[in-house]
């Protein structure tokens, strides 16, 4: 009987793989144990037959709102410990064979092995030269409030021989060009024979303008001013996404948006090299659907903030790219840990002009993708 059950389970999984992964943007994801997943503002990579999803675990804190902007994260003004600004955030890892069925693995950098503080937006990449997995994560050191700590925020760097850890802190503060590092993205350049990697980030030191810098060959630090694009975006932008497609490099970002419920834009900039020159395509793939309030912050087509891109193989060797964004304040039980994440159907690109761009998204409740 057990053998028959195992066979049926294997056949079910095979059929699932044949039809592709069913992505549902209308309900929280659950893991293989039936537990609601707690993974946000991280990244997803494929390795050794499994998809690995690293992200922040905000744990079971109740969503908070305030009377003054940013209304969805009043904890920024208060002492450390409010929802979304706790020092016990986990950096969770889940794995999946098909982007649909996820298994919880571990907290890859628990409190007892890292400096005290608040952590945000972990990103993990693999270095083929050193054969190490490298984690970067935004770190706010203890202060009276997060708002006081932010101007001196930095990026902590840790490494591991496996994607699931244990990760060891290598550098408590990377040497970026602009102080007060904010939201960021990492990318290994697939077109570089030596595997050069880059960080795109905004910073308090330049009023949240986005720039790109090359990392050191071991990915454990930034070359800073030695290899930089300089300022790319206007001020007051954050949450960059950086990826490559057919020899072009795409940078997406939106306006500053602290846990914003209405979502943020995703302006498209394109360059022939990660350090530029960058061209503004004047396309926002997440456009507003109504006029904004007094601050101009209206609802977006997708009420999400930029998170990252999932790249997977498509037909004729062409990669498919899925936008992912965090749907803040969307949890049906009002726990930040259970806020949903939006995944788009494969992005549609417009290659008709000299500089390519991406067509605006339409909200998709659900869809199926080949895996």
Tab-separated table of C-alpha atoms in Angstrom:
chain	number	residue	atom	x	y	z
A	1	UNK	CA	0.000	0.000	0.000
A	2	UNK	CA	2.820	2.397	0.886
A	3	UNK	CA	4.516	1.675	-2.435
A	4	UNK	CA	1.261	2.403	-4.300
A	5	UNK	CA	0.834	5.667	-2.413
A	6	UNK	CA	4.408	6.718	-3.244
A	7	UNK	CA	3.833	5.885	-6.901
A	8	UNK	CA	0.617	7.902	-7.032
A	9	UNK	CA	2.361	10.819	-5.317
A	10	UNK	CA	5.183	10.709	-7.851
A	11	UNK	CA	2.706	10.592	-10.746
A	12	UNK	CA	0.808	13.536	-9.292
A	13	UNK	CA	4.004	15.527	-9.031
A	14	UNK	CA	4.962	14.589	-12.613
A	15	UNK	CA	1.574	15.742	-13.932
A	16	UNK	CA	1.982	18.985	-11.998
A	17	UNK	CA	5.366	19.554	-13.610
A	18	UNK	CA	3.888	18.862	-17.065
A	19	UNK	CA	1.088	21.401	-16.709
A	20	UNK	CA	3.416	24.003	-15.190
A	21	UNK	CA	3.214	25.985	-11.968
A	22	UNK	CA	-0.106	27.538	-10.986
A	23	UNK	CA	0.480	31.009	-9.548
A	24	UNK	CA	-2.342	32.545	-7.482
A	25	UNK	CA	-2.053	36.199	-6.484
A	26	UNK	CA	-5.310	36.296	-4.515
A	27	UNK	CA	-4.397	34.263	-1.437
A	28	UNK	CA	-1.387	33.759	0.848
A	29	UNK	CA	1.012	30.961	-0.069
A	30	UNK	CA	1.327	27.993	2.261
A	31	UNK	CA	4.308	25.660	2.601
A	32	UNK	CA	4.301	21.880	2.330
A	33	UNK	CA	3.240	21.635	5.990
A	34	UNK	CA	0.202	23.837	5.386
A	35	UNK	CA	1.741	26.797	7.238
A	36	UNK	CA	1.380	30.315	5.806
A	37	UNK	CA	4.714	31.381	4.335
A	38	UNK	CA	6.652	34.275	5.869
A	39	UNK	CA	9.042	35.452	3.151
A	40	UNK	CA	9.226	39.013	1.788
A	41	UNK	CA	11.445	41.428	-0.192
A	42	UNK	CA	14.081	38.784	-0.986
A	43	UNK	CA	15.099	36.933	-4.172
A	44	UNK	CA	14.591	33.604	-5.941
A	45	UNK	CA	17.291	31.582	-7.746
A	46	UNK	CA	17.442	28.091	-9.250
A	47	UNK	CA	20.179	25.714	-8.090
A	48	UNK	CA	20.705	21.965	-8.229
A	49	UNK	CA	17.128	21.170	-9.276
A	50	UNK	CA	15.459	23.412	-6.721
A	51	UNK	CA	14.230	26.983	-6.604
A	52	UNK	CA	15.543	28.817	-3.532
A	53	UNK	CA	13.523	31.705	-2.093
A	54	UNK	CA	15.255	33.817	0.546
A	55	UNK	CA	13.324	36.632	2.199
A	56	UNK	CA	12.512	38.485	5.391
A	57	UNK	CA	10.386	36.768	7.971
A	58	UNK	CA	8.474	39.513	9.762
A	59	UNK	CA	7.020	37.081	12.281
A	60	UNK	CA	3.587	37.443	13.802
A	61	UNK	CA	3.245	41.185	14.417
A	62	UNK	CA	-0.001	43.050	13.801
A	63	UNK	CA	-0.023	45.594	10.989
A	64	UNK	CA	0.194	49.185	12.228
A	65	UNK	CA	-1.100	52.416	10.704
A	66	UNK	CA	-0.538	56.018	11.718
A	67	UNK	CA	-2.048	59.439	11.138
A	68	UNK	CA	0.937	61.035	9.390
A	69	UNK	CA	2.894	59.758	6.363
A	70	UNK	CA	4.168	57.181	5.882
A	71	UNK	CA	0.857	55.937	7.264
A	72	UNK	CA	1.565	52.231	6.835
A	73	UNK	CA	4.795	52.212	8.853
A	74	UNK	CA	4.458	54.456	11.907
A	75	UNK	CA	7.127	52.306	13.564
A	76	UNK	CA	9.739	54.284	11.642
A	77	UNK	CA	9.250	57.179	14.080
A	78	UNK	CA	9.021	55.127	17.259
A	79	UNK	CA	11.505	53.089	19.248
A	80	UNK	CA	12.817	49.830	17.775
A	81	UNK	CA	10.391	46.930	18.104
A	82	UNK	CA	7.228	48.008	16.306
A	83	UNK	CA	5.742	45.885	13.523
A	84	UNK	CA	8.133	45.770	10.574
A	85	UNK	CA	10.910	47.286	12.692
A	86	UNK	CA	11.693	44.481	15.128
A	87	UNK	CA	15.181	43.192	15.822
A	88	UNK	CA	14.046	39.562	15.653
A	89	UNK	CA	13.271	39.514	11.916
A	90	UNK	CA	14.203	36.161	10.398
A	91	UNK	CA	15.927	35.643	7.053
A	92	UNK	CA	13.957	32.644	5.893
A	93	UNK	CA	14.716	30.165	3.134
A	94	UNK	CA	12.114	28.055	1.315
A	95	UNK	CA	12.815	25.634	-1.538
A	96	UNK	CA	10.627	24.290	-4.344
A	97	UNK	CA	11.003	21.937	-7.320
A	98	UNK	CA	8.385	23.813	-9.348
A	99	UNK	CA	7.757	27.360	-7.974
A	100	UNK	CA	4.437	26.133	-6.595
A	101	UNK	CA	5.121	23.688	-3.750
A	102	UNK	CA	7.405	25.237	-1.129
A	103	UNK	CA	9.200	23.683	1.848
A	104	UNK	CA	10.543	25.724	4.752
A	105	UNK	CA	14.267	25.141	5.326
A	106	UNK	CA	15.597	27.515	8.002
A	107	UNK	CA	16.425	31.005	9.209
A	108	UNK	CA	19.818	31.341	7.490
A	109	UNK	CA	21.163	34.130	9.748
A	110	UNK	CA	19.552	33.877	13.199
A	111	UNK	CA	19.893	36.553	15.857
A	112	UNK	CA	22.708	34.904	17.806
A	113	UNK	CA	25.153	35.003	14.843
A	114	UNK	CA	24.557	38.578	13.681
A	115	UNK	CA	24.907	42.103	15.090
A	116	UNK	CA	21.883	43.525	16.862
A	117	UNK	CA	19.571	45.649	14.761
A	118	UNK	CA	16.783	45.685	12.185
A	119	UNK	CA	17.253	43.795	8.916
A	120	UNK	CA	15.564	44.297	5.525
A	121	UNK	CA	15.635	43.036	1.932
A	122	UNK	CA	18.101	40.114	1.909
A	123	UNK	CA	19.613	39.103	-1.438
A	124	UNK	CA	21.715	35.991	-2.103
A	125	UNK	CA	23.946	35.289	-5.136
A	126	UNK	CA	26.440	32.550	-6.002
A	127	UNK	CA	30.112	33.164	-6.793
A	128	UNK	CA	31.419	30.570	-9.257
A	129	UNK	CA	35.027	31.579	-8.596
A	130	UNK	CA	34.992	31.174	-4.817
A	131	UNK	CA	32.190	28.567	-4.832
A	132	UNK	CA	30.435	30.505	-2.083
A	133	UNK	CA	26.918	31.796	-1.580
A	134	UNK	CA	26.979	35.459	-0.617
A	135	UNK	CA	24.221	37.175	1.352
A	136	UNK	CA	23.781	40.950	1.457
A	137	UNK	CA	21.148	42.432	3.755
A	138	UNK	CA	20.230	45.955	4.821
A	139	UNK	CA	21.068	46.602	8.492
A	140	UNK	CA	19.943	49.350	10.875
A	141	UNK	CA	22.074	49.557	14.010
A	142	UNK	CA	20.345	50.240	17.357
A	143	UNK	CA	19.244	53.855	17.865
A	144	UNK	CA	16.410	55.852	19.433
A	145	UNK	CA	14.258	55.056	16.400
A	146	UNK	CA	14.665	53.624	12.890
A	147	UNK	CA	14.374	57.157	11.483
A	148	UNK	CA	17.470	58.150	13.476
A	149	UNK	CA	19.346	55.018	12.382
A	150	UNK	CA	18.512	55.146	8.674
A	151	UNK	CA	21.038	57.866	7.624
A	152	UNK	CA	23.809	55.538	8.830
A	153	UNK	CA	22.246	52.323	7.520
A	154	UNK	CA	24.514	49.886	5.741
A	155	UNK	CA	24.763	46.453	4.145
A	156	UNK	CA	25.916	43.415	6.123
A	157	UNK	CA	27.601	40.648	4.099
A	158	UNK	CA	27.726	36.948	5.021
A	159	UNK	CA	28.868	33.811	3.172
A	160	UNK	CA	28.168	30.087	3.128
A	161	UNK	CA	29.282	27.016	1.193
A	162	UNK	CA	25.628	26.009	0.747
A	163	UNK	CA	22.504	28.031	-0.136
A	164	UNK	CA	20.886	26.979	3.143
A	165	UNK	CA	23.767	28.046	5.365
A	166	UNK	CA	24.967	28.316	7.980
A	167	UNK	CA	25.979	31.821	6.865
A	168	UNK	CA	28.901	33.533	8.580
A	169	UNK	CA	29.127	37.308	8.843
A	170	UNK	CA	32.145	38.494	6.838
A	171	UNK	CA	31.583	42.231	6.782
A	172	UNK	CA	29.280	44.200	9.052
A	173	UNK	CA	29.329	47.247	6.781
A	174	UNK	CA	30.107	47.169	3.068
A	175	UNK	CA	32.021	50.115	1.567
A	176	UNK	CA	29.373	51.623	-0.684
A	177	UNK	CA	29.867	55.017	-2.293
A	178	UNK	CA	26.883	56.785	-0.695
A	179	UNK	CA	26.073	56.633	3.018
A	180	UNK	CA	22.813	55.314	4.419
A	181	UNK	CA	22.231	52.452	2.001
A	182	UNK	CA	18.556	51.678	1.437
A	183	UNK	CA	16.694	49.147	-0.709
A	184	UNK	CA	18.902	47.252	-3.155
A	185	UNK	CA	19.279	44.492	-5.743
A	186	UNK	CA	22.202	42.239	-6.672
A	187	UNK	CA	22.973	40.814	-10.122
A	188	UNK	CA	25.692	38.539	-11.495
A	189	UNK	CA	26.375	39.603	-15.092
A	190	UNK	CA	25.772	36.567	-17.350
A	191	UNK	CA	27.715	38.259	-20.161
A	192	UNK	CA	30.924	38.732	-18.174
A	193	UNK	CA	33.476	35.911	-18.462
A	194	UNK	CA	34.810	36.655	-14.975
A	195	UNK	CA	31.340	36.710	-13.408
A	196	UNK	CA	31.281	40.377	-12.399
A	197	UNK	CA	28.474	41.236	-9.984
A	198	UNK	CA	26.711	44.532	-9.269
A	199	UNK	CA	24.578	46.216	-6.638
A	200	UNK	CA	21.823	48.718	-7.446
A	201	UNK	CA	20.712	50.733	-4.428
A	202	UNK	CA	19.244	53.986	-3.203
A	203	UNK	CA	20.578	55.826	-0.154
A	204	UNK	CA	19.681	58.411	2.437
A	205	UNK	CA	22.920	60.198	1.602
A	206	UNK	CA	21.654	61.172	-1.868
A	207	UNK	CA	17.962	61.607	-0.994
A	208	UNK	CA	17.052	58.154	-2.312
A	209	UNK	CA	18.460	58.340	-5.821
A	210	UNK	CA	19.343	54.983	-7.399
A	211	UNK	CA	22.865	54.119	-8.581
A	212	UNK	CA	24.802	50.971	-9.541
A	213	UNK	CA	28.238	49.840	-8.329
A	214	UNK	CA	30.404	46.841	-9.168
A	215	UNK	CA	31.199	44.396	-6.382
A	216	UNK	CA	34.662	43.073	-5.566
A	217	UNK	CA	35.551	39.760	-7.273
A	218	UNK	CA	34.597	37.802	-4.130
A	219	UNK	CA	31.223	39.663	-3.946
A	220	UNK	CA	31.970	40.497	-0.304
A	221	UNK	CA	32.228	44.263	-0.774
A	222	UNK	CA	31.569	47.077	-3.233
A	223	UNK	CA	34.195	48.858	-5.304
A	224	UNK	CA	32.283	52.046	-4.543
A	225	UNK	CA	33.500	55.115	-6.413
A	226	UNK	CA	36.066	53.009	-8.313
A	227	UNK	CA	33.334	51.413	-10.424
A	228	UNK	CA	30.044	53.318	-10.304
A	229	UNK	CA	27.315	54.479	-12.623
A	230	UNK	CA	26.849	57.647	-10.610
A	231	UNK	CA	23.342	58.813	-9.842
A	232	UNK	CA	20.786	57.374	-12.275
A	233	UNK	CA	17.300	58.144	-11.005
A	234	UNK	CA	15.787	61.344	-9.666
A	235	UNK	CA	15.612	61.593	-5.872
A	236	UNK	CA	12.885	59.903	-3.777
A	237	UNK	CA	13.047	56.518	-5.467
A	238	UNK	CA	13.764	53.072	-4.023
A	239	UNK	CA	13.281	49.291	-4.300
A	240	UNK	CA	15.372	48.731	-7.453
A	241	UNK	CA	15.259	45.605	-9.603
A	242	UNK	CA	18.296	44.830	-11.788
A	243	UNK	CA	18.417	42.087	-14.444
A	244	UNK	CA	19.790	41.277	-17.912
A	245	UNK	CA	17.978	40.285	-21.096
A	246	UNK	CA	19.540	39.695	-24.540
A	247	UNK	CA	22.553	41.876	-23.857
A	248	UNK	CA	20.570	44.755	-22.344
A	249	UNK	CA	20.383	45.607	-18.648
A	250	UNK	CA	17.084	46.649	-17.086
A	251	UNK	CA	16.687	48.741	-13.944
A	252	UNK	CA	13.237	49.148	-12.389
A	253	UNK	CA	12.355	51.273	-9.363
A	254	UNK	CA	9.500	53.272	-7.850
A	255	UNK	CA	8.898	56.219	-5.561
A	256	UNK	CA	9.734	55.920	-1.862
A	257	UNK	CA	6.986	53.841	-0.343
A	258	UNK	CA	7.382	52.582	3.226
A	259	UNK	CA	5.175	49.457	3.434
A	260	UNK	CA	2.718	51.368	1.216
A	261	UNK	CA	-0.658	49.730	0.690
A	262	UNK	CA	-1.360	51.470	-2.625
A	263	UNK	CA	1.791	50.145	-4.321
A	264	UNK	CA	4.586	52.000	-6.086
A	265	UNK	CA	5.589	52.534	-9.679
A	266	UNK	CA	8.170	50.563	-11.660
A	267	UNK	CA	9.930	52.941	-14.041
A	268	UNK	CA	12.054	51.248	-16.720
A	269	UNK	CA	15.630	52.337	-17.413
A	270	UNK	CA	17.854	50.430	-19.868
A	271	UNK	CA	21.620	50.317	-20.518
A	272	UNK	CA	24.132	48.358	-22.630
A	273	UNK	CA	26.263	47.810	-19.484
A	274	UNK	CA	25.413	47.683	-15.765
A	275	UNK	CA	27.337	50.905	-15.178
A	276	UNK	CA	25.565	52.681	-18.038
A	277	UNK	CA	24.959	54.878	-19.796
A	278	UNK	CA	21.361	54.456	-18.615
A	279	UNK	CA	18.370	55.586	-20.693
A	280	UNK	CA	14.963	56.445	-19.234
A	281	UNK	CA	12.416	54.713	-21.489
A	282	UNK	CA	9.668	56.833	-19.871
A	283	UNK	CA	7.659	53.653	-19.312
A	284	UNK	CA	6.159	52.759	-15.943
A	285	UNK	CA	5.097	49.115	-16.003
A	286	UNK	CA	2.973	49.630	-12.866
A	287	UNK	CA	1.030	52.778	-13.732
A	288	UNK	CA	-1.450	54.570	-11.442
A	289	UNK	CA	-5.117	53.715	-11.914
A	290	UNK	CA	-6.547	56.759	-10.127
A	291	UNK	CA	-5.406	60.223	-9.178
A	292	UNK	CA	-3.348	60.403	-6.024
A	293	UNK	CA	-4.129	61.950	-2.691
A	294	UNK	CA	-2.538	65.198	-1.515
A	295	UNK	CA	0.869	63.507	-1.775
A	296	UNK	CA	0.193	62.133	-5.253
A	297	UNK	CA	0.261	58.532	-4.056
A	298	UNK	CA	-2.675	56.906	-5.845
A	299	UNK	CA	-3.398	53.208	-6.265
A	300	UNK	CA	-1.307	51.346	-8.835
A	301	UNK	CA	-2.387	48.744	-11.375
A	302	UNK	CA	-0.681	46.245	-9.073
A	303	UNK	CA	-0.752	47.431	-5.472
A	304	UNK	CA	2.780	46.174	-4.908
A	305	UNK	CA	6.245	47.549	-4.292
A	306	UNK	CA	9.112	46.303	-6.492
A	307	UNK	CA	10.893	43.274	-5.093
A	308	UNK	CA	12.746	41.344	-7.786
A	309	UNK	CA	12.570	39.336	-11.005
A	310	UNK	CA	12.393	35.563	-11.366
A	311	UNK	CA	14.171	34.415	-14.533
A	312	UNK	CA	13.432	30.994	-15.968
A	313	UNK	CA	14.037	29.175	-19.237
A	314	UNK	CA	11.603	29.775	-22.079
A	315	UNK	CA	11.239	28.540	-25.628
A	316	UNK	CA	14.179	28.717	-28.060
A	317	UNK	CA	16.545	29.416	-25.187
A	318	UNK	CA	14.980	32.780	-24.378
A	319	UNK	CA	14.501	33.458	-20.676
A	320	UNK	CA	11.157	34.433	-19.198
A	321	UNK	CA	11.131	37.158	-16.553
A	322	UNK	CA	8.454	37.469	-13.855
A	323	UNK	CA	8.112	40.698	-11.876
A	324	UNK	CA	7.594	40.148	-8.155
A	325	UNK	CA	6.377	42.744	-5.658
A	326	UNK	CA	5.213	42.855	-2.054
A	327	UNK	CA	1.517	43.564	-1.486
A	328	UNK	CA	1.920	45.366	1.816
A	329	UNK	CA	-1.020	45.419	4.255
A	330	UNK	CA	-2.758	42.647	2.305
A	331	UNK	CA	-2.712	39.899	4.950
A	332	UNK	CA	-6.246	38.577	5.579
A	333	UNK	CA	-5.380	38.075	9.264
A	334	UNK	CA	-3.625	41.491	9.600
A	335	UNK	CA	-0.245	39.906	10.359
A	336	UNK	CA	2.625	41.434	8.399
A	337	UNK	CA	4.215	37.993	8.140
A	338	UNK	CA	1.272	36.924	5.962
A	339	UNK	CA	1.238	39.847	3.528
A	340	UNK	CA	0.865	38.496	-0.006
A	341	UNK	CA	3.406	38.780	-2.786
A	342	UNK	CA	2.405	39.474	-6.388
A	343	UNK	CA	4.024	37.573	-9.269
A	344	UNK	CA	3.354	38.762	-12.798
A	345	UNK	CA	2.892	36.585	-15.863
A	346	UNK	CA	6.070	36.723	-17.983
A	347	UNK	CA	6.889	40.350	-18.741
A	348	UNK	CA	6.276	41.463	-22.323
A	349	UNK	CA	9.150	43.331	-23.939
A	350	UNK	CA	9.029	45.887	-26.740
A	351	UNK	CA	12.089	45.495	-28.975
A	352	UNK	CA	10.781	47.765	-31.751
A	353	UNK	CA	12.905	50.758	-30.745
A	354	UNK	CA	16.676	51.206	-30.637
A	355	UNK	CA	16.522	50.852	-26.853
A	356	UNK	CA	14.095	48.090	-25.750
A	357	UNK	CA	11.586	48.529	-22.960
A	358	UNK	CA	8.849	46.594	-21.136
A	359	UNK	CA	5.112	46.844	-21.704
A	360	UNK	CA	2.955	47.912	-18.715
A	361	UNK	CA	1.503	45.124	-16.592
A	362	UNK	CA	-2.137	44.240	-16.025
A	363	UNK	CA	-3.099	42.697	-12.710
A	364	UNK	CA	-3.437	38.918	-13.057
A	365	UNK	CA	-5.381	37.042	-10.403
A	366	UNK	CA	-3.750	33.765	-11.405
A	367	UNK	CA	-1.897	32.112	-14.279
A	368	UNK	CA	0.187	29.045	-15.144
A	369	UNK	CA	3.822	29.143	-16.199
A	370	UNK	CA	6.043	26.397	-17.660
A	371	UNK	CA	8.790	25.274	-15.287
